[in-house]
């Protein structure tokens, strides 16, 4: 089987062999054949399988081993490890792991001084095996022991017990490791193994003072290039263990050796040795980040901690561009967060002292970060790969987040300092600055202004005045200028006289495809925030936007944003102005759409149609003359006179209605086109609300024709929207009622033909029914609505495999059941068919439905309990009497307990009902009390 697994080219044979071998490994015979496979005449692959089988038997089937065989098993493993000390490395490691597992299971009762025994056994003279090989085998065994402990399946109480035994046993290990590191003649590979072994042990939460000598020895090893990486791991692991902060004196002793690495760090940076500078930085950050609070508390040692902070600052500002010339600076960013949090957590007096020391440090940090955020020269940047550019983009976002955080410490003074620097840079005629320098300062400003309210800052007017003075020579700088203006859009709304300073820049940038995202998103922000101050500029904004749209400069999503911007802009104009602008804006698209409507459908004109319909949807999403979405504060001051006459959006929709019908008639089969048409009306209804009323009759008629021909989910969603908004408008509701009844009867027919292929339609239909019950329950009194058929469709939908559909069906029943009393037809259907509903719910709970849906099923049980209690108590007895229902895994007693819980007095507590259902579903699935349920 092993030959087949390793050497057979046929993949099916390999898989068969693997399956058989996995069964063999866990069989009782494995105890016997494992030792045979370890014979010295076998090849390493076969020996490895033997050693692995032993490990699996010891680690997973410990209870099968009689106690009187522990000793012989132990001595056999020792013998084999000694034998393989000079043999195959992979087999030796597996055997060590097996012995480690044995030791963990026997400690402390059956094998009290396991670790000391291991050390003694291997130090004993054995003439057959060379001393170095014995030493390496012992180190391997000692290294895998803590690793095996971390991954072992010991029960929780044993884990704690074994951990403390191991921590005590480090007394047998550490002196040996120290001796091997200090011996002059220890070869490099032994020292490397020693450092790895130490790294493995410190993760057992051994007191830091017990590790002191070895940490110092690891610092010495950092001078040896061969040991450098392993020594870094050892020091970082030792310093980073959570328990270390209790040993403040030891931590203080570690600061000098860390500071002592600065010369090595500088040389590494000078010679471009990225690995060394990275490693030293990791050590400094590990000490600073994990223990800043403990070290700050040592007030009399403030100077040595400040020296460490300055060393980390050097790492943050390490020369070169991330990620091409250095990868170190990014490691330090979280340290600055931690240090700031710790300083700001002190009581006011102590905080004031630290602020005095550290405010200048944080101002220096801002300079360093902005220097690191600078782009390289255009020539250099041209050589970067797309992956490097993306890493640099993410790095700049991290810097931006850090600056925003630092604002909390430095406050308004930070903005003033940035503004002063930018002012000096732009007004200094003697020394023209690089665009990179200007861009970085602006980027710092934008980072803060994006998330922090700068309305009270006295430097923003100056900044807005400076922006037009920037000579924009390249894309990155132009992008940052745009995003900075966007970040200041709320400020501009409060200071409208400044709009004209920056708006021309934005409109100019719109014509540049490379600035697509930044210029369009900035214009959208300005149009949203400052719309009441834009009428004087409206004609210009519309003209420029129209031009770039016609030239097709931007990608689809930016075109959509631009339309939303124009919607905001037009909302603040007088109606006749809006209509005039809409006419010039939309006419070219309407003409295009008329041409497309006459063509035979094909993939390319489909995309063009969807694009045009999308532009209209996005325009109507934000064009709102009733100002439903305005903040209350601003509306009181700037509210426009109430408009008379029809809403401009309705006027346009009525004009293009026939054209849209014509497009639909050709594309009824295409879900995406139908969705795009529905989206126009859905967005308009949401924005206009009651103002949409004049469109209702013709839209309902069109939707009815559409849905009767080819049912699509998007048509039902739009019907739901209409029900929601016009439910309480007697004048407009009759056509919506007729549409609702038509959609229901068409969907019921679809159910008769087989709804499985249309989970999206079923989902939308259930949501429509729930909305109707919520907003207009008397729809269910209509003589031509078949309530029973609708109920049965709901029950069927509960059994769909798609979770969203089941969730929607649960929502329908949660709305339906409370109406039993007030709507006679509903009451009658529920009383006659409720048992079928209960059966379906319990099937879902029994394991048919996803566990994530249990809360929704519980809602139905809760509603049944509340509104049909006397029926439920009969139904639950009847359905639970079926054998193996709702799952073969639950006993009659468990079913009885659940039924009684559901009917008990706790039924009025929805949270308790949900807990009962969760408990019961775990029993039904055989998962109760397993690790799967820990987080459930």
PDB file of N, CA and C in Angstrom, residues 226-256:
ATOM      1  N   UNK A 226      24.802  33.467  10.890  1.00  0.00           N
ATOM      2  CA  UNK A 226      24.192  32.139  10.719  1.00  0.00           C
ATOM      3  C   UNK A 226      23.057  31.920  11.728  1.00  0.00           C
ATOM      4  N   UNK A 227      23.199  32.534  12.919  1.00  0.00           N
ATOM      5  CA  UNK A 227      22.200  32.315  13.978  1.00  0.00           C
ATOM      6  C   UNK A 227      21.175  33.446  14.055  1.00  0.00           C
ATOM      7  N   UNK A 228      21.370  34.513  13.259  1.00  0.00           N
ATOM      8  CA  UNK A 228      20.600  35.745  13.445  1.00  0.00           C
ATOM      9  C   UNK A 228      19.082  35.499  13.448  1.00  0.00           C
ATOM     10  N   UNK A 229      18.551  34.850  12.397  1.00  0.00           N
ATOM     11  CA  UNK A 229      17.087  34.700  12.284  1.00  0.00           C
ATOM     12  C   UNK A 229      16.500  33.933  13.466  1.00  0.00           C
ATOM     13  N   UNK A 230      17.197  32.837  13.837  1.00  0.00           N
ATOM     14  CA  UNK A 230      16.680  32.003  14.939  1.00  0.00           C
ATOM     15  C   UNK A 230      16.748  32.763  16.250  1.00  0.00           C
ATOM     16  N   UNK A 231      17.812  33.563  16.423  1.00  0.00           N
ATOM     17  CA  UNK A 231      17.953  34.348  17.662  1.00  0.00           C
ATOM     18  C   UNK A 231      16.846  35.404  17.748  1.00  0.00           C
ATOM     19  N   UNK A 232      16.522  36.030  16.606  1.00  0.00           N
ATOM     20  CA  UNK A 232      15.434  37.027  16.604  1.00  0.00           C
ATOM     21  C   UNK A 232      14.135  36.371  17.065  1.00  0.00           C
ATOM     22  N   UNK A 233      13.801  35.209  16.472  1.00  0.00           N
ATOM     23  CA  UNK A 233      12.560  34.496  16.854  1.00  0.00           C
ATOM     24  C   UNK A 233      12.544  34.241  18.361  1.00  0.00           C
ATOM     25  N   UNK A 234      13.694  33.771  18.879  1.00  0.00           N
ATOM     26  CA  UNK A 234      13.755  33.412  20.309  1.00  0.00           C
ATOM     27  C   UNK A 234      13.509  34.647  21.178  1.00  0.00           C
ATOM     28  N   UNK A 235      14.184  35.760  20.854  1.00  0.00           N
ATOM     29  CA  UNK A 235      14.031  36.968  21.684  1.00  0.00           C
ATOM     30  C   UNK A 235      12.588  37.484  21.594  1.00  0.00           C
ATOM     31  N   UNK A 236      12.052  37.545  20.354  1.00  0.00           N
ATOM     32  CA  UNK A 236      10.692  38.083  20.171  1.00  0.00           C
ATOM     33  C   UNK A 236       9.672  37.212  20.902  1.00  0.00           C
ATOM     34  N   UNK A 237       9.808  35.880  20.784  1.00  0.00           N
ATOM     35  CA  UNK A 237       8.865  34.987  21.484  1.00  0.00           C
ATOM     36  C   UNK A 237       8.943  35.172  22.990  1.00  0.00           C
ATOM     37  N   UNK A 238      10.166  35.306  23.501  1.00  0.00           N
ATOM     38  CA  UNK A 238      10.324  35.441  24.954  1.00  0.00           C
ATOM     39  C   UNK A 238       9.704  36.749  25.445  1.00  0.00           C
ATOM     40  N   UNK A 239       9.975  37.849  24.702  1.00  0.00           N
ATOM     41  CA  UNK A 239       9.471  39.159  25.151  1.00  0.00           C
ATOM     42  C   UNK A 239       7.953  39.248  24.996  1.00  0.00           C
ATOM     43  N   UNK A 240       7.411  38.563  23.984  1.00  0.00           N
ATOM     44  CA  UNK A 240       5.987  38.779  23.637  1.00  0.00           C
ATOM     45  C   UNK A 240       5.028  37.936  24.449  1.00  0.00           C
ATOM     46  N   UNK A 241       5.519  36.987  25.244  1.00  0.00           N
ATOM     47  CA  UNK A 241       4.540  36.158  25.959  1.00  0.00           C
ATOM     48  C   UNK A 241       3.746  37.043  26.923  1.00  0.00           C
ATOM     49  N   UNK A 242       2.431  36.821  27.006  1.00  0.00           N
ATOM     50  CA  UNK A 242       1.549  37.744  27.738  1.00  0.00           C
ATOM     51  C   UNK A 242       1.953  37.925  29.196  1.00  0.00           C
ATOM     52  N   UNK A 243       2.526  36.875  29.769  1.00  0.00           N
ATOM     53  CA  UNK A 243       2.857  36.877  31.187  1.00  0.00           C
ATOM     54  C   UNK A 243       4.048  37.789  31.503  1.00  0.00           C
ATOM     55  N   UNK A 244       4.827  38.154  30.470  1.00  0.00           N
ATOM     56  CA  UNK A 244       6.119  38.817  30.695  1.00  0.00           C
ATOM     57  C   UNK A 244       5.983  40.153  31.412  1.00  0.00           C
ATOM     58  N   UNK A 245       4.829  40.837  31.244  1.00  0.00           N
ATOM     59  CA  UNK A 245       4.743  42.191  31.818  1.00  0.00           C
ATOM     60  C   UNK A 245       4.794  42.200  33.345  1.00  0.00           C
ATOM     61  N   UNK A 246       4.639  41.019  33.970  1.00  0.00           N
ATOM     62  CA  UNK A 246       4.710  40.984  35.441  1.00  0.00           C
ATOM     63  C   UNK A 246       6.147  41.198  35.930  1.00  0.00           C
ATOM     64  N   UNK A 247       7.124  40.985  35.031  1.00  0.00           N
ATOM     65  CA  UNK A 247       8.532  40.993  35.465  1.00  0.00           C
ATOM     66  C   UNK A 247       9.204  42.286  35.015  1.00  0.00           C
ATOM     67  N   UNK A 248       8.797  43.394  35.660  1.00  0.00           N
ATOM     68  CA  UNK A 248       9.223  44.708  35.184  1.00  0.00           C
ATOM     69  C   UNK A 248      10.736  44.871  35.278  1.00  0.00           C
ATOM     70  N   UNK A 249      11.351  44.331  36.359  1.00  0.00           N
ATOM     71  CA  UNK A 249      12.806  44.495  36.503  1.00  0.00           C
ATOM     72  C   UNK A 249      13.554  43.829  35.363  1.00  0.00           C
ATOM     73  N   UNK A 250      13.076  42.638  34.983  1.00  0.00           N
ATOM     74  CA  UNK A 250      13.718  41.947  33.857  1.00  0.00           C
ATOM     75  C   UNK A 250      13.511  42.749  32.568  1.00  0.00           C
ATOM     76  N   UNK A 251      12.298  43.296  32.381  1.00  0.00           N
ATOM     77  CA  UNK A 251      12.038  44.092  31.170  1.00  0.00           C
ATOM     78  C   UNK A 251      12.985  45.294  31.121  1.00  0.00           C
ATOM     79  N   UNK A 252      13.187  45.940  32.281  1.00  0.00           N
ATOM     80  CA  UNK A 252      14.094  47.099  32.306  1.00  0.00           C
ATOM     81  C   UNK A 252      15.517  46.681  31.932  1.00  0.00           C
ATOM     82  N   UNK A 253      15.899  45.468  32.365  1.00  0.00           N
ATOM     83  CA  UNK A 253      17.253  44.978  32.037  1.00  0.00           C
ATOM     84  C   UNK A 253      17.394  44.708  30.533  1.00  0.00           C
ATOM     85  N   UNK A 254      16.251  44.481  29.859  1.00  0.00           N
ATOM     86  CA  UNK A 254      16.333  44.154  28.422  1.00  0.00           C
ATOM     87  C   UNK A 254      16.489  45.409  27.546  1.00  0.00           C
ATOM     88  N   UNK A 255      16.174  46.597  28.124  1.00  0.00           N
ATOM     89  CA  UNK A 255      16.257  47.796  27.275  1.00  0.00           C
ATOM     90  C   UNK A 255      17.698  48.046  26.791  1.00  0.00           C
ATOM     91  N   UNK A 256      18.734  48.003  27.688  1.00  0.00           N
ATOM     92  CA  UNK A 256      20.098  48.271  27.193  1.00  0.00           C
ATOM     93  C   UNK A 256      20.542  47.346  26.042  1.00  0.00           C
TER      94      UNK A 256
END
